[in-house]
Each structure stands twice: as structure tokens, then as C-alpha cells.
């Protein structure tokens, strides 16, 4: 999965006084794009030394994001997209703006993970410049990654949305779906965000009933995945259909809902929890090995 970065280790304790060294990486974003050097199927980022050379008047107020091993990652809030110098590729030959979805298919894995995780933090900082309650400018806490309003006391932490990925099984069959109105035509699983006041298990039951009209039982947790493309923390579950297996499709959400045996499941590479769960069932593994 996208967070599996091999021998490298991701460190995210907040370090408000951290300053970039020459080899620290500086991340730049523009809308849903990231500024990278792309060679073949691998990417790299600008280091602080190159950024300082291009912008000699740059101040020291870089915002620390996280570290991977001993490499620190930062971005500059003064270079939020409306203030980016143009054209950036002329300043840094070999670099270009690329869609953030590219991080799903390029290497090295640690760079792809850094690129999309940095974007989640960048988006949060950008959307929390002003207080959502009174409109005053927000201030960054010196103790934790939190923005607060000195005027009204509003507190804002990084946005993380809990959601479920659900593999519904019926013996040797698994329920595979396709989303309605999306360009990605690969098979998926039932998925949805938790609502206020419900447990994650209740989210599983509700989403399955809403999308395909089925009751489920024997809900078993599989594993989780941070999915920074949508500010989401995904939680994967396997469960069994409870009673009638006839699908009643919510066509506003899904275009396809099919029962597939293990032999009918197509091969699908990817970095998502969905892809792994489908592969686990196809191989006869996972929490419901009796299936």
C-alpha cells in the first residue's frame, strides 16, 4: 500500500522550531498538482539549497511537515499557489507540475508517500489561514500541530475523515462494485464515510445497506490505511452477507455491483487498501478464511 515504504521510516512529531538544512526537501503545490522532477517512472523534489539559490531573499519561516529517516520535509506558506513565481519550470530545469494522482504509480515509494502526505498538510494549512468562526487570522500553536484564533478561541486540528472499505463475502464469492460517474473503471469495494454519532461497525452496516441493499454479519477488522488524496483514514473490514444475497443497487452511487468468485476476480495492481483486500480474498486469505 502507499504507506509501505520499505526500510524507510516516517516520523511525524511536530517540530515548530525546525529549520531546513541544505538537503531538506521543499514541497511546492498548485491546486491538485505537485512540483517534481520526473525521470522515467521515478520522482524527486527540490532541496533547500536549490530553492535558496533561486530565491535569495527567502526568509527562514519554512513550515516543517515531517521526516522520512533523517530527511526533513518543509513547505513555504508564502508560496501558496496564488503567490507562486511563474513559470516555475523555467527556474528549475527538469522539474514540472504533475497531477497528485501520479503518486499512486511512481517511485521511489518513500517519495510518492511524502508527496501525497505533504499535500494533505498543505491543504489543511491553506484552508485554515482564517478562523471559520470569526474570520480573524489563525495562529499556529508552538506545542502541537494546531491552529487557533486569538480572538474567539476557535481551535483547528488537521482534517482526518474516518471511512470504511467493506469486503462483503458469500462463501466463495465477493461483492465487487464500480462507482457511478467516475473515470476509474476498476472494480472496487463498498466504501463510505462515518457519520456523526455512529460506530465504525454501524458505518459498515449502513453503507452496505444503502449501496446494495444487503444485511451483513460477522464483521471483522482487517487493517487501516492513511489515504491523503482525500484526507481520509480508511478502515478495512471483511463481513458475510446475512440472508438474502440479491443486490439492490443504489445507481446514484454505483454503476455496477456483482458477485464474483475468486477465479472471476481480475488481476489489479495498486497501492490502495481496496486493491489489497480484493487480492487477499482472491488468494483465500484474510479474517474470513472459512469463505
PDB file of C-alpha atoms in Angstrom:
ATOM      1  CA  UNK A   1       0.000   0.000   0.000  1.00  0.00           C
ATOM      2  CA  UNK A   2       1.073   3.600  -0.451  1.00  0.00           C
ATOM      3  CA  UNK A   3       2.305   3.938   3.148  1.00  0.00           C
ATOM      4  CA  UNK A   4       4.511   0.839   2.854  1.00  0.00           C
ATOM      5  CA  UNK A   5       7.886   2.484   2.230  1.00  0.00           C
ATOM      6  CA  UNK A   6      10.208  -0.445   2.859  1.00  0.00           C
ATOM      7  CA  UNK A   7      13.215   0.198   5.075  1.00  0.00           C
ATOM      8  CA  UNK A   8      12.386   3.899   5.421  1.00  0.00           C
ATOM      9  CA  UNK A   9      10.582   5.263   8.459  1.00  0.00           C
ATOM     10  CA  UNK A  10       8.073   8.091   8.529  1.00  0.00           C
ATOM     11  CA  UNK A  11       8.322  10.476  11.511  1.00  0.00           C
ATOM     12  CA  UNK A  12       5.541  12.978  12.125  1.00  0.00           C
ATOM     13  CA  UNK A  13       6.094  14.512  15.611  1.00  0.00           C
ATOM     14  CA  UNK A  14       5.539  18.254  15.304  1.00  0.00           C
ATOM     15  CA  UNK A  15       8.768  20.309  15.455  1.00  0.00           C
ATOM     16  CA  UNK A  16       7.812  24.013  15.383  1.00  0.00           C
ATOM     17  CA  UNK A  17      11.415  25.275  15.629  1.00  0.00           C
ATOM     18  CA  UNK A  18      12.857  23.007  12.918  1.00  0.00           C
ATOM     19  CA  UNK A  19      14.702  24.843  10.141  1.00  0.00           C
ATOM     20  CA  UNK A  20      15.736  23.358   6.801  1.00  0.00           C
ATOM     21  CA  UNK A  21      19.275  22.221   6.102  1.00  0.00           C
ATOM     22  CA  UNK A  22      20.743  22.288   2.585  1.00  0.00           C
ATOM     23  CA  UNK A  23      19.438  18.793   1.813  1.00  0.00           C
ATOM     24  CA  UNK A  24      15.987  19.224   3.318  1.00  0.00           C
ATOM     25  CA  UNK A  25      13.223  18.824   0.752  1.00  0.00           C
ATOM     26  CA  UNK A  26      10.928  21.739  -0.083  1.00  0.00           C
ATOM     27  CA  UNK A  27       7.497  20.786  -1.433  1.00  0.00           C
ATOM     28  CA  UNK A  28       5.508  23.032  -3.778  1.00  0.00           C
ATOM     29  CA  UNK A  29       1.828  22.521  -4.627  1.00  0.00           C
ATOM     30  CA  UNK A  30      -0.598  24.200  -7.026  1.00  0.00           C
ATOM     31  CA  UNK A  31      -4.212  23.079  -6.846  1.00  0.00           C
ATOM     32  CA  UNK A  32      -4.059  19.296  -7.200  1.00  0.00           C
ATOM     33  CA  UNK A  33      -0.558  19.426  -8.659  1.00  0.00           C
ATOM     34  CA  UNK A  34       2.907  18.875  -7.184  1.00  0.00           C
ATOM     35  CA  UNK A  35       6.244  20.236  -8.458  1.00  0.00           C
ATOM     36  CA  UNK A  36       8.698  17.391  -9.077  1.00  0.00           C
ATOM     37  CA  UNK A  37      11.499  16.164 -11.269  1.00  0.00           C
ATOM     38  CA  UNK A  38      10.199  13.144 -13.152  1.00  0.00           C
ATOM     39  CA  UNK A  39      12.624  10.770 -14.842  1.00  0.00           C
ATOM     40  CA  UNK A  40      11.255   7.553 -16.270  1.00  0.00           C
ATOM     41  CA  UNK A  41       8.911   6.380 -13.504  1.00  0.00           C
ATOM     42  CA  UNK A  42      10.695   7.997 -10.545  1.00  0.00           C
ATOM     43  CA  UNK A  43      10.327  11.408  -8.958  1.00  0.00           C
ATOM     44  CA  UNK A  44      12.446  13.685  -6.775  1.00  0.00           C
ATOM     45  CA  UNK A  45      11.905  17.017  -5.023  1.00  0.00           C
ATOM     46  CA  UNK A  46      13.782  20.291  -4.781  1.00  0.00           C
ATOM     47  CA  UNK A  47      16.210  20.593  -1.898  1.00  0.00           C
ATOM     48  CA  UNK A  48      16.591  23.714   0.213  1.00  0.00           C
ATOM     49  CA  UNK A  49      19.967  24.576  -1.337  1.00  0.00           C
ATOM     50  CA  UNK A  50      18.426  24.932  -4.815  1.00  0.00           C
ATOM     51  CA  UNK A  51      15.399  26.840  -3.533  1.00  0.00           C
ATOM     52  CA  UNK A  52      17.600  29.348  -1.653  1.00  0.00           C
ATOM     53  CA  UNK A  53      19.714  29.874  -4.763  1.00  0.00           C
ATOM     54  CA  UNK A  54      16.611  30.650  -6.854  1.00  0.00           C
ATOM     55  CA  UNK A  55      15.043  32.845  -4.147  1.00  0.00           C
ATOM     56  CA  UNK A  56      17.925  34.523  -2.270  1.00  0.00           C
ATOM     57  CA  UNK A  57      15.527  36.762  -0.341  1.00  0.00           C
ATOM     58  CA  UNK A  58      13.624  33.817   1.092  1.00  0.00           C
ATOM     59  CA  UNK A  59      13.084  34.091   4.832  1.00  0.00           C
ATOM     60  CA  UNK A  60      13.659  31.300   7.325  1.00  0.00           C
ATOM     61  CA  UNK A  61       9.953  30.768   8.103  1.00  0.00           C
ATOM     62  CA  UNK A  62       9.645  27.361   6.485  1.00  0.00           C
ATOM     63  CA  UNK A  63       6.851  25.159   7.857  1.00  0.00           C
ATOM     64  CA  UNK A  64       8.061  21.749   8.994  1.00  0.00           C
ATOM     65  CA  UNK A  65       5.905  18.883   7.739  1.00  0.00           C
ATOM     66  CA  UNK A  66       7.559  15.552   8.663  1.00  0.00           C
ATOM     67  CA  UNK A  67      10.713  13.484   8.237  1.00  0.00           C
ATOM     68  CA  UNK A  68      11.451  10.276   6.380  1.00  0.00           C
ATOM     69  CA  UNK A  69      14.510   8.734   8.012  1.00  0.00           C
ATOM     70  CA  UNK A  70      16.833  11.727   8.522  1.00  0.00           C
ATOM     71  CA  UNK A  71      15.460  13.847   5.656  1.00  0.00           C
ATOM     72  CA  UNK A  72      13.156  16.710   6.709  1.00  0.00           C
ATOM     73  CA  UNK A  73      10.321  17.984   4.502  1.00  0.00           C
ATOM     74  CA  UNK A  74       9.055  21.588   4.533  1.00  0.00           C
ATOM     75  CA  UNK A  75       6.898  23.974   2.556  1.00  0.00           C
ATOM     76  CA  UNK A  76       6.695  27.776   2.482  1.00  0.00           C
ATOM     77  CA  UNK A  77       3.339  29.303   3.234  1.00  0.00           C
ATOM     78  CA  UNK A  78       4.463  32.480   1.471  1.00  0.00           C
ATOM     79  CA  UNK A  79       4.497  30.376  -1.715  1.00  0.00           C
ATOM     80  CA  UNK A  80       0.911  29.216  -1.566  1.00  0.00           C
ATOM     81  CA  UNK A  81      -0.345  28.789  -5.098  1.00  0.00           C
ATOM     82  CA  UNK A  82      -1.599  32.325  -5.723  1.00  0.00           C
ATOM     83  CA  UNK A  83       1.885  33.661  -4.828  1.00  0.00           C
ATOM     84  CA  UNK A  84       3.996  31.141  -6.743  1.00  0.00           C
ATOM     85  CA  UNK A  85       6.502  32.714  -9.121  1.00  0.00           C
ATOM     86  CA  UNK A  86       5.787  31.769 -12.724  1.00  0.00           C
ATOM     87  CA  UNK A  87       6.913  29.960 -14.672  1.00  0.00           C
ATOM     88  CA  UNK A  88       8.417  27.659 -12.048  1.00  0.00           C
ATOM     89  CA  UNK A  89       9.775  25.142 -14.593  1.00  0.00           C
ATOM     90  CA  UNK A  90      11.984  27.897 -16.089  1.00  0.00           C
ATOM     91  CA  UNK A  91      13.557  28.487 -12.672  1.00  0.00           C
ATOM     92  CA  UNK A  92      14.206  24.782 -12.118  1.00  0.00           C
ATOM     93  CA  UNK A  93      15.012  22.986 -15.405  1.00  0.00           C
ATOM     94  CA  UNK A  94      13.919  19.361 -15.410  1.00  0.00           C
ATOM     95  CA  UNK A  95      11.077  19.987 -12.943  1.00  0.00           C
ATOM     96  CA  UNK A  96       7.402  20.165 -13.864  1.00  0.00           C
ATOM     97  CA  UNK A  97       3.908  20.356 -12.390  1.00  0.00           C
ATOM     98  CA  UNK A  98       2.318  16.900 -12.167  1.00  0.00           C
ATOM     99  CA  UNK A  99      -1.103  15.720 -11.043  1.00  0.00           C
ATOM    100  CA  UNK A 100      -1.060  14.440  -7.460  1.00  0.00           C
ATOM    101  CA  UNK A 101      -2.647  11.158  -8.626  1.00  0.00           C
ATOM    102  CA  UNK A 102       0.739  10.372 -10.174  1.00  0.00           C
ATOM    103  CA  UNK A 103       1.900   9.465  -6.649  1.00  0.00           C
ATOM    104  CA  UNK A 104      -0.135   6.250  -6.954  1.00  0.00           C
ATOM    105  CA  UNK A 105       2.070   4.859  -9.722  1.00  0.00           C
ATOM    106  CA  UNK A 106       5.590   6.319  -9.432  1.00  0.00           C
ATOM    107  CA  UNK A 107       8.617   5.517  -7.294  1.00  0.00           C
ATOM    108  CA  UNK A 108      10.523   5.515  -5.181  1.00  0.00           C
ATOM    109  CA  UNK A 109       7.810   4.603  -2.708  1.00  0.00           C
ATOM    110  CA  UNK A 110       9.087   6.900   0.028  1.00  0.00           C
ATOM    111  CA  UNK A 111       8.984   9.890  -2.346  1.00  0.00           C
ATOM    112  CA  UNK A 112       5.448   9.133  -3.545  1.00  0.00           C
ATOM    113  CA  UNK A 113       4.244   8.784   0.039  1.00  0.00           C
ATOM    114  CA  UNK A 114       5.940  12.060   1.009  1.00  0.00           C
ATOM    115  CA  UNK A 115       4.387  13.865  -1.945  1.00  0.00           C
ATOM    116  CA  UNK A 116       0.792  12.945  -1.178  1.00  0.00           C
ATOM    117  CA  UNK A 117       1.146  13.234   2.613  1.00  0.00           C
ATOM    118  CA  UNK A 118       2.659  16.693   2.234  1.00  0.00           C
ATOM    119  CA  UNK A 119      -0.295  17.711   0.102  1.00  0.00           C
ATOM    120  CA  UNK A 120      -2.744  16.751   2.832  1.00  0.00           C
ATOM    121  CA  UNK A 121      -0.920  19.004   5.300  1.00  0.00           C
ATOM    122  CA  UNK A 122      -0.525  21.778   2.719  1.00  0.00           C
ATOM    123  CA  UNK A 123      -4.259  21.727   2.028  1.00  0.00           C
ATOM    124  CA  UNK A 124      -5.045  21.919   5.733  1.00  0.00           C
ATOM    125  CA  UNK A 125      -2.745  24.889   6.303  1.00  0.00           C
ATOM    126  CA  UNK A 126      -4.167  26.682   3.289  1.00  0.00           C
ATOM    127  CA  UNK A 127      -7.782  26.207   4.408  1.00  0.00           C
ATOM    128  CA  UNK A 128      -7.043  27.270   7.990  1.00  0.00           C
ATOM    129  CA  UNK A 129      -5.441  30.659   7.382  1.00  0.00           C
ATOM    130  CA  UNK A 130      -8.549  32.376   8.729  1.00  0.00           C
ATOM    131  CA  UNK A 131     -10.835  31.431  11.589  1.00  0.00           C
ATOM    132  CA  UNK A 132     -14.005  29.650  10.393  1.00  0.00           C
ATOM    133  CA  UNK A 133     -15.919  31.157  13.334  1.00  0.00           C
ATOM    134  CA  UNK A 134     -14.984  34.859  13.264  1.00  0.00           C
ATOM    135  CA  UNK A 135     -12.777  35.356  10.199  1.00  0.00           C
ATOM    136  CA  UNK A 136      -9.649  36.540  12.028  1.00  0.00           C
ATOM    137  CA  UNK A 137      -6.233  35.225  11.011  1.00  0.00           C
ATOM    138  CA  UNK A 138      -5.314  31.946  12.716  1.00  0.00           C
ATOM    139  CA  UNK A 139      -2.080  31.427  14.673  1.00  0.00           C
ATOM    140  CA  UNK A 140      -0.025  28.230  14.785  1.00  0.00           C
ATOM    141  CA  UNK A 141       0.449  26.594  18.181  1.00  0.00           C
ATOM    142  CA  UNK A 142       4.041  26.196  19.341  1.00  0.00           C
ATOM    143  CA  UNK A 143       3.200  22.968  21.187  1.00  0.00           C
ATOM    144  CA  UNK A 144       1.350  20.870  18.609  1.00  0.00           C
ATOM    145  CA  UNK A 145       0.130  20.876  15.020  1.00  0.00           C
ATOM    146  CA  UNK A 146      -2.904  23.003  15.692  1.00  0.00           C
ATOM    147  CA  UNK A 147      -4.175  26.409  14.552  1.00  0.00           C
ATOM    148  CA  UNK A 148      -6.060  28.645  16.946  1.00  0.00           C
ATOM    149  CA  UNK A 149      -7.790  32.005  16.893  1.00  0.00           C
ATOM    150  CA  UNK A 150      -6.540  34.540  19.431  1.00  0.00           C
ATOM    151  CA  UNK A 151      -9.785  36.483  19.089  1.00  0.00           C
ATOM    152  CA  UNK A 152     -12.510  33.898  19.726  1.00  0.00           C
ATOM    153  CA  UNK A 153     -10.542  30.828  20.864  1.00  0.00           C
ATOM    154  CA  UNK A 154     -11.508  28.560  17.937  1.00  0.00           C
ATOM    155  CA  UNK A 155      -9.172  25.548  17.661  1.00  0.00           C
ATOM    156  CA  UNK A 156      -8.490  23.617  14.430  1.00  0.00           C
ATOM    157  CA  UNK A 157      -6.578  20.330  14.153  1.00  0.00           C
ATOM    158  CA  UNK A 158      -5.543  18.613  10.882  1.00  0.00           C
ATOM    159  CA  UNK A 159      -8.516  17.265   8.975  1.00  0.00           C
ATOM    160  CA  UNK A 160      -8.828  13.469   9.011  1.00  0.00           C
ATOM    161  CA  UNK A 161     -12.041  11.815   7.813  1.00  0.00           C
ATOM    162  CA  UNK A 162     -12.756   8.245   9.021  1.00  0.00           C
ATOM    163  CA  UNK A 163     -14.134   5.947   6.338  1.00  0.00           C
ATOM    164  CA  UNK A 164     -14.679   2.226   5.775  1.00  0.00           C
ATOM    165  CA  UNK A 165     -13.760  -0.166   2.987  1.00  0.00           C
ATOM    166  CA  UNK A 166     -16.019  -3.238   3.122  1.00  0.00           C
ATOM    167  CA  UNK A 167     -15.440  -6.622   1.511  1.00  0.00           C
ATOM    168  CA  UNK A 168     -18.831  -8.347   1.596  1.00  0.00           C
ATOM    169  CA  UNK A 169     -18.479 -12.107   1.056  1.00  0.00           C
ATOM    170  CA  UNK A 170     -20.845 -15.004   0.396  1.00  0.00           C
ATOM    171  CA  UNK A 171     -18.954 -18.264   0.570  1.00  0.00           C
ATOM    172  CA  UNK A 172     -16.538 -18.283  -2.364  1.00  0.00           C
ATOM    173  CA  UNK A 173     -17.940 -15.004  -3.719  1.00  0.00           C
ATOM    174  CA  UNK A 174     -17.077 -11.368  -3.026  1.00  0.00           C
ATOM    175  CA  UNK A 175     -19.168  -8.320  -3.903  1.00  0.00           C
ATOM    176  CA  UNK A 176     -17.300  -6.079  -6.363  1.00  0.00           C
ATOM    177  CA  UNK A 177     -18.584  -2.667  -7.401  1.00  0.00           C
ATOM    178  CA  UNK A 178     -17.844   0.236  -9.712  1.00  0.00           C
ATOM    179  CA  UNK A 179     -18.549   3.839  -8.829  1.00  0.00           C
ATOM    180  CA  UNK A 180     -21.067   5.820 -10.850  1.00  0.00           C
ATOM    181  CA  UNK A 181     -19.789   8.777 -12.846  1.00  0.00           C
ATOM    182  CA  UNK A 182     -16.061   8.203 -12.311  1.00  0.00           C
ATOM    183  CA  UNK A 183     -13.273   7.838 -14.837  1.00  0.00           C
ATOM    184  CA  UNK A 184     -11.636   4.986 -12.897  1.00  0.00           C
ATOM    185  CA  UNK A 185     -13.352   1.851 -14.144  1.00  0.00           C
ATOM    186  CA  UNK A 186     -11.553  -0.675 -11.938  1.00  0.00           C
ATOM    187  CA  UNK A 187     -13.557  -2.824  -9.563  1.00  0.00           C
ATOM    188  CA  UNK A 188     -13.867  -1.503  -6.017  1.00  0.00           C
ATOM    189  CA  UNK A 189     -15.492  -2.485  -2.714  1.00  0.00           C
ATOM    190  CA  UNK A 190     -18.302  -0.879  -0.755  1.00  0.00           C
ATOM    191  CA  UNK A 191     -16.962   2.300   0.855  1.00  0.00           C
ATOM    192  CA  UNK A 192     -18.212   5.332   2.743  1.00  0.00           C
ATOM    193  CA  UNK A 193     -17.556   7.909   5.435  1.00  0.00           C
ATOM    194  CA  UNK A 194     -18.599   7.556   9.067  1.00  0.00           C
ATOM    195  CA  UNK A 195     -21.460   9.783  10.157  1.00  0.00           C
ATOM    196  CA  UNK A 196     -21.724  11.685  13.422  1.00  0.00           C
ATOM    197  CA  UNK A 197     -22.984   9.520  16.286  1.00  0.00           C
ATOM    198  CA  UNK A 198     -22.358   6.076  14.766  1.00  0.00           C
ATOM    199  CA  UNK A 199     -19.691   3.466  15.432  1.00  0.00           C
ATOM    200  CA  UNK A 200     -17.432   2.268  12.629  1.00  0.00           C
ATOM    201  CA  UNK A 201     -19.242  -1.098  12.692  1.00  0.00           C
ATOM    202  CA  UNK A 202     -22.541   0.721  12.220  1.00  0.00           C
ATOM    203  CA  UNK A 203     -20.967   2.590   9.301  1.00  0.00           C
ATOM    204  CA  UNK A 204     -20.187  -0.780   7.698  1.00  0.00           C
ATOM    205  CA  UNK A 205     -23.784  -1.979   8.098  1.00  0.00           C
ATOM    206  CA  UNK A 206     -25.298   1.297   6.883  1.00  0.00           C
ATOM    207  CA  UNK A 207     -23.093   1.698   3.808  1.00  0.00           C
ATOM    208  CA  UNK A 208     -23.728  -1.864   2.638  1.00  0.00           C
ATOM    209  CA  UNK A 209     -27.475  -1.490   3.110  1.00  0.00           C
ATOM    210  CA  UNK A 210     -27.566   1.921   1.389  1.00  0.00           C
ATOM    211  CA  UNK A 211     -25.461   0.953  -1.623  1.00  0.00           C
ATOM    212  CA  UNK A 212     -26.535  -2.637  -2.344  1.00  0.00           C
ATOM    213  CA  UNK A 213     -29.488  -3.366  -0.027  1.00  0.00           C
ATOM    214  CA  UNK A 214     -27.842  -6.221   1.907  1.00  0.00           C
ATOM    215  CA  UNK A 215     -27.624  -7.107   5.565  1.00  0.00           C
ATOM    216  CA  UNK A 216     -24.243  -8.307   6.863  1.00  0.00           C
ATOM    217  CA  UNK A 217     -22.889 -10.273   9.820  1.00  0.00           C
ATOM    218  CA  UNK A 218     -19.550 -11.417  11.285  1.00  0.00           C
ATOM    219  CA  UNK A 219     -17.864  -8.048  10.712  1.00  0.00           C
ATOM    220  CA  UNK A 220     -14.090  -8.484  11.041  1.00  0.00           C
ATOM    221  CA  UNK A 221     -11.493  -5.717  11.060  1.00  0.00           C
ATOM    222  CA  UNK A 222      -8.630  -6.182   8.575  1.00  0.00           C
ATOM    223  CA  UNK A 223      -6.295  -3.133   8.663  1.00  0.00           C
ATOM    224  CA  UNK A 224      -6.193   0.633   8.115  1.00  0.00           C
ATOM    225  CA  UNK A 225      -4.607   2.990   5.610  1.00  0.00           C
ATOM    226  CA  UNK A 226      -3.963   6.738   5.573  1.00  0.00           C
ATOM    227  CA  UNK A 227      -5.297   7.981   2.232  1.00  0.00           C
ATOM    228  CA  UNK A 228      -4.080  11.547   1.910  1.00  0.00           C
ATOM    229  CA  UNK A 229      -5.627  12.053  -1.539  1.00  0.00           C
ATOM    230  CA  UNK A 230      -8.939  12.662   0.250  1.00  0.00           C
ATOM    231  CA  UNK A 231      -7.835  13.483   3.847  1.00  0.00           C
ATOM    232  CA  UNK A 232      -9.134  10.053   4.819  1.00  0.00           C
ATOM    233  CA  UNK A 233      -8.212   7.361   7.317  1.00  0.00           C
ATOM    234  CA  UNK A 234      -9.530   4.158   5.764  1.00  0.00           C
ATOM    235  CA  UNK A 235     -10.513   1.157   7.885  1.00  0.00           C
ATOM    236  CA  UNK A 236     -10.951  -2.146   6.100  1.00  0.00           C
ATOM    237  CA  UNK A 237     -13.471  -4.820   7.124  1.00  0.00           C
ATOM    238  CA  UNK A 238     -14.478  -8.241   5.866  1.00  0.00           C
ATOM    239  CA  UNK A 239     -18.028  -9.415   6.560  1.00  0.00           C
ATOM    240  CA  UNK A 240     -20.550 -12.006   5.356  1.00  0.00           C
ATOM    241  CA  UNK A 241     -23.913 -11.438   3.759  1.00  0.00           C
ATOM    242  CA  UNK A 242     -26.713 -12.137   6.247  1.00  0.00           C
ATOM    243  CA  UNK A 243     -29.595 -13.879   4.494  1.00  0.00           C
ATOM    244  CA  UNK A 244     -30.742 -12.831   1.002  1.00  0.00           C
ATOM    245  CA  UNK A 245     -27.860 -12.110  -1.411  1.00  0.00           C
ATOM    246  CA  UNK A 246     -29.861 -10.377  -4.157  1.00  0.00           C
ATOM    247  CA  UNK A 247     -28.316  -6.968  -4.850  1.00  0.00           C
ATOM    248  CA  UNK A 248     -30.448  -3.812  -4.898  1.00  0.00           C
ATOM    249  CA  UNK A 249     -28.078  -1.253  -6.417  1.00  0.00           C
ATOM    250  CA  UNK A 250     -28.096   2.438  -5.498  1.00  0.00           C
ATOM    251  CA  UNK A 251     -27.430   3.759  -9.001  1.00  0.00           C
ATOM    252  CA  UNK A 252     -26.653   7.259  -7.759  1.00  0.00           C
ATOM    253  CA  UNK A 253     -23.568   5.821  -6.033  1.00  0.00           C
ATOM    254  CA  UNK A 254     -22.679   2.739  -8.066  1.00  0.00           C
ATOM    255  CA  UNK A 255     -22.822   1.724 -11.718  1.00  0.00           C
ATOM    256  CA  UNK A 256     -22.021  -1.955 -11.090  1.00  0.00           C
ATOM    257  CA  UNK A 257     -22.485  -4.412  -8.248  1.00  0.00           C
ATOM    258  CA  UNK A 258     -21.570  -8.044  -8.975  1.00  0.00           C
ATOM    259  CA  UNK A 259     -20.882 -11.202  -7.030  1.00  0.00           C
ATOM    260  CA  UNK A 260     -17.579 -12.678  -8.271  1.00  0.00           C
ATOM    261  CA  UNK A 261     -15.942 -15.967  -7.366  1.00  0.00           C
ATOM    262  CA  UNK A 262     -12.233 -15.999  -6.604  1.00  0.00           C
ATOM    263  CA  UNK A 263     -11.486 -17.266 -10.109  1.00  0.00           C
ATOM    264  CA  UNK A 264     -13.505 -14.429 -11.657  1.00  0.00           C
ATOM    265  CA  UNK A 265     -11.697 -11.638  -9.812  1.00  0.00           C
ATOM    266  CA  UNK A 266      -9.475  -9.744 -12.293  1.00  0.00           C
ATOM    267  CA  UNK A 267      -5.828  -9.053 -11.501  1.00  0.00           C
ATOM    268  CA  UNK A 268      -5.447  -5.489 -10.241  1.00  0.00           C
ATOM    269  CA  UNK A 269      -2.247  -3.827  -9.114  1.00  0.00           C
ATOM    270  CA  UNK A 270      -2.353  -0.745  -6.956  1.00  0.00           C
ATOM    271  CA  UNK A 271      -1.395   0.947  -3.697  1.00  0.00           C
ATOM    272  CA  UNK A 272      -4.832   1.137  -2.064  1.00  0.00           C
ATOM    273  CA  UNK A 273      -6.393  -0.818   0.777  1.00  0.00           C
ATOM    274  CA  UNK A 274      -9.178  -1.805  -1.626  1.00  0.00           C
ATOM    275  CA  UNK A 275      -6.724  -3.465  -4.022  1.00  0.00           C
ATOM    276  CA  UNK A 276      -5.050  -5.372  -1.183  1.00  0.00           C
ATOM    277  CA  UNK A 277      -8.311  -6.620   0.281  1.00  0.00           C
ATOM    278  CA  UNK A 278      -9.523  -7.897  -3.081  1.00  0.00           C
ATOM    279  CA  UNK A 279      -6.184  -9.657  -3.595  1.00  0.00           C
ATOM    280  CA  UNK A 280      -6.334 -11.164  -0.094  1.00  0.00           C
ATOM    281  CA  UNK A 281      -9.761 -12.665  -0.771  1.00  0.00           C
ATOM    282  CA  UNK A 282      -8.705 -13.937  -4.209  1.00  0.00           C
ATOM    283  CA  UNK A 283      -5.777 -15.753  -2.546  1.00  0.00           C
ATOM    284  CA  UNK A 284      -8.056 -17.307   0.096  1.00  0.00           C
ATOM    285  CA  UNK A 285      -6.551 -15.342   2.972  1.00  0.00           C
ATOM    286  CA  UNK A 286      -7.771 -12.711   5.412  1.00  0.00           C
ATOM    287  CA  UNK A 287     -10.004 -12.631   8.523  1.00  0.00           C
ATOM    288  CA  UNK A 288     -12.672 -14.867   6.929  1.00  0.00           C
ATOM    289  CA  UNK A 289     -10.507 -17.766   5.765  1.00  0.00           C
ATOM    290  CA  UNK A 290     -13.508 -20.093   6.026  1.00  0.00           C
ATOM    291  CA  UNK A 291     -15.003 -18.488   2.920  1.00  0.00           C
TER     292      UNK A 291
END
